[in-house]
Coordinates of C-alpha atoms in Angstrom, one line a residue:
M1 CA 0.3 -0.2 0.1
K2 CA 1.0 3.8 -0.5
A3 CA 1.0 6.4 2.0
I4 CA 0.1 10.1 1.5
T5 CA 1.5 12.4 4.3
L6 CA -1.0 15.3 4.2
S7 CA 0.6 18.4 6.4
L8 CA -2.0 20.9 7.5
E9 CA -1.7 24.6 9.3
T10 CA -4.7 25.9 10.6
Q11 CA -5.9 29.4 9.4
Q12 CA -8.6 29.8 12.1
P13 CA -9.8 27.7 15.2
V14 CA -10.6 24.2 14.3
L15 CA -13.7 22.8 16.3
A16 CA -13.2 19.1 16.3
T17 CA -16.1 18.6 18.9
S18 CA -15.6 16.0 21.5
F19 CA -17.8 15.0 24.2
Q20 CA -15.6 17.0 27.1
G21 CA -17.2 19.9 29.0
D22 CA -20.5 20.9 30.2
P23 CA -23.5 21.3 28.2
N24 CA -23.3 24.7 27.2
S25 CA -19.8 24.4 26.1
D26 CA -18.3 22.4 22.9
V27 CA -14.8 21.3 23.7
S28 CA -12.5 19.8 20.6
Y29 CA -10.3 17.0 20.4
S30 CA -6.8 17.8 20.8
Y31 CA -6.4 16.5 17.3
I32 CA -8.1 16.5 13.6
P33 CA -9.7 13.2 13.4
G34 CA -9.5 11.1 10.2
S35 CA -13.4 11.3 9.9
M36 CA -12.9 15.0 9.2
I37 CA -10.3 14.6 6.8
R38 CA -12.2 11.9 4.9
G39 CA -15.4 14.3 4.7
A40 CA -13.6 16.8 3.1
I41 CA -11.9 14.6 0.5
I42 CA -15.1 13.3 -0.1
G43 CA -16.6 16.9 -0.5
R44 CA -14.3 17.5 -3.3
Y45 CA -15.0 14.6 -4.7
M46 CA -18.3 15.3 -5.2
R47 CA -17.8 18.8 -6.5
Q48 CA -15.2 17.7 -8.9
H49 CA -17.9 15.1 -10.5
N50 CA -20.8 17.2 -10.1
L51 CA -22.5 15.3 -7.8
S52 CA -25.5 16.0 -5.3
E53 CA -24.8 12.9 -3.6
L54 CA -22.4 9.8 -3.7
D55 CA -22.9 6.6 -5.6
L56 CA -22.9 4.2 -2.6
T57 CA -23.2 1.3 -5.2
S58 CA -20.2 2.1 -7.0
K59 CA -16.9 0.2 -6.3
D60 CA -14.6 3.1 -6.8
V61 CA -16.7 5.2 -4.0
K62 CA -17.0 2.2 -1.6
R63 CA -12.9 1.5 -2.1
L64 CA -11.8 5.0 -1.8
F65 CA -14.2 6.3 1.0
F66 CA -16.0 3.3 3.1
D67 CA -13.5 0.2 2.6
A68 CA -11.2 -0.1 5.6
N69 CA -9.1 -2.3 4.1
S70 CA -8.8 -0.4 1.0
T71 CA -8.2 3.1 2.5
R72 CA -7.9 4.5 6.0
Y73 CA -7.9 7.9 6.7
L74 CA -5.4 8.6 9.8
N75 CA -6.0 11.4 12.7
A76 CA -3.9 14.3 11.9
Y77 CA -1.6 14.7 15.1
L78 CA 0.4 17.6 15.9
L79 CA 3.5 17.9 13.9
S80 CA 7.1 18.3 15.7
Q81 CA 9.4 21.1 15.0
E82 CA 11.3 18.5 13.4
K83 CA 8.5 18.0 10.8
Q84 CA 7.7 14.7 12.4
R85 CA 4.2 13.2 13.3
T86 CA 3.8 13.0 16.9
L87 CA 1.8 10.1 18.4
P88 CA -0.3 10.0 21.5
V89 CA 2.0 9.3 25.0
P90 CA 1.2 5.6 26.3
K91 CA -1.1 5.3 29.4
S92 CA 2.1 3.5 30.9
W93 CA 4.5 6.6 31.3
F94 CA 4.7 7.8 34.5
K95 CA 6.7 10.0 36.3
D96 CA 7.3 11.3 40.1
K97 CA 3.8 13.5 41.0
D98 CA 6.4 16.3 41.9
D99 CA 8.2 16.5 38.7
E100 CA 6.6 19.1 36.1
V101 CA 7.4 18.9 32.4
K102 CA 9.2 22.4 31.5
E103 CA 11.1 23.9 28.3
D104 CA 14.7 24.1 30.1
S105 CA 14.8 21.1 31.8
S106 CA 14.1 17.2 31.5
I107 CA 12.5 15.2 33.9
T108 CA 12.9 11.1 34.0
V109 CA 9.7 9.1 33.0
Y110 CA 9.7 5.4 33.7
D111 CA 7.9 3.0 31.5
F112 CA 5.9 0.5 33.6
S113 CA 5.0 -1.7 30.7
I114 CA 8.4 -2.5 30.9
D115 CA 9.1 -3.0 34.5
R116 CA 7.3 -1.6 37.6
G117 CA 10.4 -1.2 39.8
D118 CA 10.7 1.0 42.8
N119 CA 11.0 4.1 41.0
P120 CA 9.2 6.5 41.4
E121 CA 7.9 6.4 44.9
T122 CA 5.0 8.4 44.3
P123 CA 4.3 7.6 40.7
K124 CA 1.6 9.8 38.5
S125 CA 0.8 9.5 35.0
V126 CA 2.7 11.8 32.4
G127 CA -0.6 13.1 31.2
E128 CA -2.3 13.9 27.7
Y129 CA 0.6 14.8 25.4
F130 CA 2.1 14.0 22.0
W131 CA 5.5 13.1 21.6
T132 CA 8.5 12.3 19.1
N133 CA 11.9 10.6 19.6
K134 CA 14.4 12.1 17.5
G135 CA 18.0 11.2 17.8
G136 CA 17.2 9.6 21.6
V137 CA 15.6 12.7 22.7
V138 CA 12.0 12.5 23.9
N139 CA 10.4 16.0 23.5
L140 CA 6.3 16.1 24.4
Y141 CA 4.0 18.4 22.8
K142 CA 0.6 19.9 23.6
D143 CA -1.9 21.3 21.4
K144 CA -2.7 25.1 21.7
R145 CA -6.2 26.4 22.6
R146 CA -8.6 29.1 21.3
I147 CA -11.4 30.0 23.9
N148 CA -14.6 32.3 22.6
I149 CA -17.6 32.8 24.0
H150 CA -20.7 33.1 21.8
N151 CA -24.6 33.6 22.4
F152 CA -27.5 31.8 20.6
R153 CA -29.2 34.0 17.8
D154 CA -32.6 34.0 15.9
R155 CA -31.4 32.6 12.5
Q156 CA -34.1 34.9 11.2
K157 CA -33.4 38.1 12.9
G158 CA -29.7 37.5 13.2
R159 CA -29.4 38.5 16.7
S160 CA -30.5 37.1 20.1
T161 CA -34.2 37.4 21.5
D162 CA -35.8 36.8 24.5
N163 CA -36.2 33.0 23.9
Q164 CA -32.5 32.7 22.3
G165 CA -30.1 34.5 24.4
E166 CA -28.2 32.0 26.4
L167 CA -24.2 32.1 26.3
F168 CA -22.2 29.2 25.1
R169 CA -18.4 28.6 24.7
Y170 CA -16.3 27.1 22.1
D171 CA -12.8 25.3 23.2
A172 CA -11.0 24.7 20.0
L173 CA -7.7 24.1 18.5
D174 CA -6.0 27.4 17.9
A175 CA -4.9 28.8 14.6
G176 CA -1.3 28.9 13.5
Q177 CA -0.7 25.1 14.5
K178 CA 0.7 22.3 12.2
F179 CA -0.7 18.9 12.1
Q180 CA 0.3 15.7 9.7
S181 CA -2.2 12.9 8.5
I182 CA -1.7 10.1 6.8
I183 CA -3.9 8.5 4.0
L184 CA -3.0 4.6 3.8
C185 CA -4.3 3.3 0.1
E186 CA -4.2 1.1 -2.4
D187 CA -0.8 2.1 -5.1
G188 CA -3.9 2.5 -7.9
D189 CA -5.9 5.2 -5.8
A190 CA -2.6 7.3 -4.6
T191 CA -2.9 9.3 -7.6
A192 CA -6.4 9.8 -7.5
I193 CA -6.9 11.1 -4.1
H194 CA -4.0 12.9 -4.3
M195 CA -5.3 14.8 -7.1
L196 CA -8.5 15.7 -5.4
L197 CA -6.0 17.3 -2.5
V198 CA -3.3 19.2 -5.0
T199 CA -6.2 21.4 -7.0
E200 CA -7.1 23.6 -4.2
P201 CA -4.8 24.4 -0.7
N202 CA -7.3 25.7 1.1
I203 CA -9.5 23.1 3.3
W204 CA -12.6 23.6 5.9
L205 CA -12.5 21.3 8.4
G206 CA -14.8 20.9 11.5
G207 CA -17.9 22.9 12.9
S208 CA -19.0 26.3 12.9
Q209 CA -17.3 27.2 9.3
S210 CA -19.7 30.0 9.2
A211 CA -18.4 31.2 12.3
G212 CA -15.0 32.0 11.7
Y213 CA -14.0 28.2 12.5
G214 CA -12.4 25.6 10.2
H215 CA -10.5 27.3 7.5
T216 CA -7.0 25.1 7.3
K217 CA -4.6 25.1 4.7
I218 CA -2.6 22.0 2.9
I219 CA 1.2 22.8 3.5
D220 CA 2.9 19.5 2.4
L221 CA 1.7 16.8 0.5
E222 CA 4.0 13.4 -0.5
I223 CA 3.3 9.9 -1.6
L224 CA 5.6 7.4 0.3
N225 CA 6.0 4.0 -1.0
D226 CA 7.2 2.4 2.2
W227 CA 5.9 3.9 5.7
D228 CA 6.1 3.2 9.0
E229 CA 4.4 5.0 11.7
V230 CA 6.3 4.2 14.6
G231 CA 9.4 4.8 12.7
I232 CA 10.9 1.4 13.9
P233 CA 11.4 -1.4 11.2
A234 CA 9.4 -4.4 12.2
K235 CA 12.0 -6.7 11.7
D236 CA 13.7 -5.2 14.9
R237 CA 10.6 -5.5 16.9
E238 CA 10.0 -9.4 16.1
S239 CA 8.9 -11.0 19.5
D240 CA 11.0 -12.1 21.9
E241 CA 8.9 -14.3 23.9
M242 CA 6.7 -11.1 24.4
L243 CA 3.8 -9.4 22.7
S244 CA 2.9 -5.8 23.5
I245 CA 0.0 -3.8 21.8
T246 CA 0.0 0.0 22.1
L247 CA -3.0 1.6 20.8
L248 CA -2.0 4.9 18.4
S249 CA -5.7 5.9 18.4
D250 CA -8.9 5.3 19.8
T251 CA -10.2 1.7 19.2
L252 CA -14.0 0.6 18.9
L253 CA -14.5 -3.1 19.9
R254 CA -17.2 -5.3 20.4
N255 CA -17.7 -8.1 22.8
E256 CA -19.4 -11.3 21.9
Y257 CA -22.8 -10.3 22.3
G258 CA -22.2 -7.2 19.9
Q259 CA -22.1 -4.4 22.4
P260 CA -19.3 -2.1 21.9
V261 CA -17.3 -2.3 25.1
A262 CA -14.1 -0.6 26.6
D263 CA -12.7 -3.9 27.5
S264 CA -8.8 -4.1 27.1
M265 CA -8.9 -7.6 26.8
L266 CA -10.6 -7.6 23.7
I267 CA -7.7 -6.5 22.0
K268 CA -6.3 -10.1 22.3
Q269 CA -9.5 -11.3 20.2
A270 CA -9.2 -8.5 17.6
V271 CA -5.4 -9.6 17.2
E272 CA -6.3 -13.2 16.5
E273 CA -8.8 -12.1 13.9
V274 CA -6.5 -9.9 12.2
L275 CA -3.7 -12.8 12.1
N276 CA -5.7 -15.4 11.8
I277 CA -3.9 -17.5 14.3
S278 CA -5.2 -18.6 17.9
D279 CA -2.2 -19.7 19.6
I280 CA -2.1 -16.4 21.9
S281 CA -5.7 -17.6 23.2
L282 CA -4.2 -19.1 26.2
L283 CA -2.1 -16.0 27.2
K284 CA -2.8 -14.3 29.7
P285 CA -1.7 -10.4 30.3
S286 CA 1.1 -9.5 32.3
N287 CA 0.5 -5.7 32.5
I288 CA -2.8 -3.7 31.5
F289 CA -2.4 0.6 31.1
A290 CA -5.8 1.5 29.9
S291 CA -8.7 3.9 29.8
S292 CA -11.8 4.7 28.0
T293 CA -13.5 7.4 26.1
L294 CA -16.7 7.9 24.2
I295 CA -16.8 8.1 20.5
G296 CA -19.4 9.7 18.3
G297 CA -19.7 11.9 15.3
F298 CA -21.6 13.7 13.1
N299 CA -23.4 12.2 9.8
R300 CA -23.9 15.2 7.3
K301 CA -26.1 12.9 4.9
W302 CA -28.5 12.1 7.9
G303 CA -27.7 15.8 9.3
L304 CA -27.7 13.9 12.7
P305 CA -25.2 12.6 15.3
L306 CA -23.8 9.1 15.7
P307 CA -24.4 7.2 18.4
Q308 CA -22.0 7.4 21.2
V309 CA -20.3 4.5 22.2
P310 CA -17.1 3.6 24.2
A311 CA -14.0 3.1 23.3
L312 CA -10.5 2.2 24.2
A313 CA -8.5 5.5 24.4
A314 CA -5.0 6.3 22.6
G315 CA -2.4 5.2 24.4
T316 CA -3.7 2.2 26.0
A317 CA -0.9 -0.8 26.3
I318 CA -1.3 -4.2 27.2
V319 CA 1.6 -7.1 27.1
F320 CA 1.4 -10.7 27.2
E321 CA 4.4 -13.0 27.6
G322 CA 5.4 -16.0 27.0
I323 CA 5.0 -15.9 22.9
D324 CA 7.3 -16.4 19.7
I325 CA 5.2 -16.6 17.0
I326 CA 4.7 -12.6 16.0
D327 CA 7.2 -12.2 12.9
E328 CA 8.1 -9.3 10.7
S329 CA 5.4 -9.8 8.4
Q330 CA 2.6 -10.5 10.9
I331 CA 3.8 -7.0 12.5
K332 CA 3.6 -5.2 9.2
Q333 CA -0.4 -6.6 8.9
L334 CA -1.5 -5.9 11.9
E335 CA 0.3 -2.2 11.9
T336 CA -1.2 -1.9 8.5
Y337 CA -4.8 -2.7 8.8
G338 CA -5.2 -1.9 12.4
I339 CA -8.1 -3.6 14.9
G340 CA -11.7 -3.0 15.4
E341 CA -14.5 -0.7 13.8
R342 CA -14.3 2.4 12.0
R343 CA -10.5 1.8 10.9
E344 CA -11.5 4.0 7.6
D345 CA -11.8 7.1 9.9
G346 CA -8.3 6.1 11.7
F347 CA -9.7 4.5 14.7
G348 CA -7.8 1.0 15.6
R349 CA -4.2 1.8 15.4
V350 CA -1.8 -0.4 16.9
A351 CA 2.0 -0.4 17.4
V352 CA 3.5 -3.6 17.9
N353 CA 6.5 -4.3 20.6
W354 CA 7.0 -0.8 20.6
L355 CA 8.5 0.3 23.7
K356 CA 11.9 -1.3 25.1
K357 CA 13.1 1.4 27.4
E358 CA 12.5 1.2 31.2
E359 CA 13.2 4.6 31.9
F360 CA 14.3 8.0 29.7
S361 CA 14.5 11.7 30.0
V362 CA 11.5 14.0 28.6
S363 CA 11.3 17.7 28.1
L364 CA 9.2 20.4 26.3
P365 CA 11.0 21.9 22.8
K366 CA 11.6 25.6 22.9
S367 CA 8.1 27.2 22.3
S368 CA 8.0 29.6 19.1
S369 CA 7.9 33.2 19.7
T370 CA 5.5 33.8 16.9
S371 CA 1.5 34.3 17.8
S372 CA -1.3 33.6 16.2
L373 CA -3.4 36.5 17.9
P374 CA -4.0 39.9 16.3
P375 CA -1.8 42.5 18.2
L376 CA -3.7 44.8 20.6
K377 CA -4.2 48.1 19.1
K378 CA -6.4 49.8 21.6
S379 CA -4.9 51.4 25.1
G380 CA -8.0 49.8 27.2
S381 CA -7.5 46.3 25.7
H382 CA -3.7 46.5 26.4
L383 CA -4.3 47.6 29.8
L384 CA -7.0 44.6 30.5
A385 CA -4.6 41.9 29.1
E386 CA -1.7 43.5 31.4
Q387 CA -3.9 43.2 34.0
M388 CA -5.1 39.6 33.6
A389 CA -1.3 38.7 33.0
Q390 CA -0.7 40.0 36.2
R391 CA -3.1 38.1 38.0
L392 CA -2.6 34.9 36.5
L393 CA 1.1 35.5 37.4
E394 CA 0.1 36.4 41.0
Q395 CA -2.3 33.0 40.9
K396 CA 1.1 30.5 39.6
L397 CA 2.6 32.1 42.4
E398 CA 0.2 31.5 45.1
Q399 CA -0.2 28.3 44.1
F400 CA 3.8 27.5 44.1
L401 CA 3.9 29.1 47.6
Q402 CA 1.5 26.7 49.1
K403 CA 2.8 23.7 47.2
Q404 CA 6.8 24.9 48.6
V405 CA 5.1 25.3 52.1
G406 CA 3.7 21.6 51.8
Y407 CA 7.3 19.9 51.6
L408 CA 9.1 22.4 54.2
S409 CA 8.8 21.6 58.2
L410 CA 11.0 22.6 61.1
A411 CA 12.5 20.5 63.5
E412 CA 12.2 21.0 66.9
G413 CA 14.5 23.6 68.8
I414 CA 12.7 27.0 68.3
S415 CA 9.9 28.4 70.5
N416 CA 6.6 29.6 69.6
S417 CA 7.5 33.2 70.9
Q418 CA 10.4 33.4 68.4
L419 CA 8.0 32.1 65.5
S420 CA 5.7 34.8 66.4
R421 CA 7.6 37.3 66.8
L422 CA 9.3 36.5 63.0
Q423 CA 5.6 36.5 61.6
S424 CA 5.0 39.8 63.1
V425 CA 8.3 41.4 61.5
A426 CA 8.0 39.7 58.7
R427 CA 4.1 41.0 58.1
Q428 CA 5.3 44.3 59.3
A429 CA 7.4 44.3 55.7
L430 CA 5.0 42.6 53.6
P431 CA 3.0 45.8 52.1
S432 CA 6.5 47.7 50.7
G433 CA 8.4 44.1 50.5
D434 CA 11.3 45.3 52.5
C435 CA 13.4 42.3 53.3
N436 CA 15.5 44.3 55.6
L437 CA 13.6 44.4 58.1
V438 CA 13.7 40.4 58.6
I439 CA 17.3 40.9 58.1
S440 CA 18.0 43.4 60.7
L441 CA 15.8 41.1 63.2
L442 CA 18.3 38.3 62.5
N443 CA 21.0 40.2 63.1
N444 CA 20.5 42.0 66.1
L445 CA 19.0 38.8 68.1
P446 CA 19.9 37.9 71.6
S447 CA 22.3 34.9 71.7
N448 CA 19.5 32.8 73.2
A449 CA 17.4 33.5 70.3
R450 CA 20.2 33.1 67.8
N451 CA 21.0 29.6 69.2
Q452 CA 17.5 28.6 68.5
F453 CA 17.6 29.8 64.7
E454 CA 21.0 28.0 64.4
R455 CA 20.1 24.9 66.1
T456 CA 16.8 24.3 64.1
K457 CA 16.9 22.5 61.0
I458 CA 14.7 22.6 58.0
G459 CA 15.9 19.9 55.7
N460 CA 19.6 19.6 55.9
K461 CA 20.3 23.1 56.8
S462 CA 19.8 25.1 59.8
F463 CA 17.0 27.8 59.7
R464 CA 18.8 30.8 59.9
Q465 CA 21.0 29.8 57.2
Q466 CA 17.5 28.9 55.1
L467 CA 16.4 32.3 55.9
D468 CA 19.7 34.4 55.0
E469 CA 19.4 32.2 51.4
W470 CA 15.7 33.2 50.7
L471 CA 16.6 37.0 51.7
G472 CA 19.6 37.5 50.4
N473 CA 18.2 35.9 46.9
P474 CA 14.5 36.0 46.7
T475 CA 14.1 34.9 43.3
D476 CA 15.8 31.8 43.5
W477 CA 13.1 29.8 45.2
I478 CA 10.6 30.7 43.0
N479 CA 12.5 29.7 39.5
G480 CA 10.3 26.7 38.8
V481 CA 7.1 29.8 37.9
K482 CA 6.9 30.1 34.3
E483 CA 5.9 33.2 32.5
V484 CA 2.0 34.1 31.6
K485 CA 1.2 35.2 28.3
I486 CA -1.8 37.2 27.1
A487 CA -2.6 38.2 24.1
G488 CA 1.2 38.9 23.5
I489 CA 1.6 40.5 27.1
E490 CA 4.1 38.6 28.8
R491 CA 4.8 38.7 32.8
K492 CA 7.4 36.9 34.6
F493 CA 8.1 37.0 38.5
D494 CA 11.3 38.9 37.4
D495 CA 10.5 41.1 34.9
D496 CA 10.6 45.0 35.3
R497 CA 6.9 45.3 36.7
A498 CA 8.0 42.9 39.3
R499 CA 11.1 44.0 40.3
E500 CA 9.1 47.3 40.7
D501 CA 6.6 45.8 42.9
K502 CA 8.8 43.9 44.5
L503 CA 6.9 40.6 43.8
A504 CA 9.7 37.9 44.4
Q505 CA 10.4 40.0 48.0
K506 CA 6.6 40.0 49.0
Y507 CA 6.1 36.3 48.3
T508 CA 9.5 35.1 49.9
L509 CA 8.1 37.3 53.3
R510 CA 5.1 35.3 53.0
L511 CA 6.7 32.0 52.5
I512 CA 8.8 32.7 55.7
M513 CA 5.6 33.5 57.5
A514 CA 3.7 30.4 56.2
V515 CA 6.5 28.4 57.4
A516 CA 6.4 29.8 60.9
K517 CA 2.5 29.6 61.0
K518 CA 2.7 26.0 60.0
A519 CA 5.5 25.2 62.7
T520 CA 3.7 26.8 65.5
K521 CA 0.5 24.6 64.7
E522 CA 2.6 21.7 64.4
K523 CA 3.9 22.1 67.8
N524 CA 0.4 22.8 69.2

């Protein structure tokens, strides 16, 4: 089979509605579903052939758009900075709960499907990301969102009325992002599909296209003879008494009664059907990392939504042991055709024996400095954006402060009276952010009080030493707080305005007050 790589760039926000959010909001998927791409190409086919509706009895129509064994339109996932199609993060990836993924530093991630060791002590799922592996470096990618508020209006009057004025929210994929889809087709159909796409670079996807959503541009189109979704040759992944299956897209499976269910054990049955083998019937899974989701859609022919059915979510991983029958040809067959239903829409994509490393480092790639938002022209809008960014920054600092206080604890050795005195002076210095008041207090302590501050431990340091470090370099302990951007307005804890407002000094004083208050409560 041939593969057509279809790279897209969103010119407007794209609304690919999922089942998240409340009834008054539409939340988009974090990718462009293959069903949307298939629908857009069907529209082009009908316009090219001057059709008002498709002839479903035509063999060509069936093969091009409705036969999952002939043509499959895969989901358009984010395109990496190296022009590589990303894939969903496996559910078997875990990190320490206190580690945060950042641009300027990496964290260690553990693959529990390979080995469930003692690390990390407090594991937490990596989360909803997409990832690539380039030269041994794992980069995580996250889609950017655009939230807009709309109100219902009367279609004839063109405005809201007493009966139609409710507010609702669209949470869409933001403009300016690049995605890549793959269209798998038979050799004879690759040219026909390519011609449908190459004639016009502009393509409209998703809902609310008349309200400023859905404009997307084709930025690259290529036909490949040899394509592998995971980038590792199947020959290098032949079984060594282990079979691991990782879902690269949501997967629809049915049980023995014909009901759609999100049961990871049905993966084994689906693999048997595709490969026409029964040797794995007696196998029991050694590791399962699964989650479920709801799948629906919209049928434009009916003008109605599709039934909502449960499915296994992308990233689900299941491992079988004691098997030696999966060879190169079987891996290619399974990964080419996929498993389950609606495979023509990109569902049921799998990777076989894909992941091998027990632990590795991951980070976020450096973000682009460009913004898809128009510049703010009015001074009032600029001022409002500054206020919003400032409040968001202070909210982040508040959360970070509470997190730090949770980690810090004073050992016994200091009296409540000294803690109360420290709180009182820090509170006095707080409005002006003058740390010198607290420094003056510490430098002029009586010998007994000084001994208490030096004798009391906080971590592996004395309380006095830690206080000197906080007060001497107030910005050091809040380096983990990232900047905030609102409509091109950026705020950092150490920018000019923050230095003018002595933001770091004020939060350092609040940290000292919180640690002293916590120690007093623990003593009581």
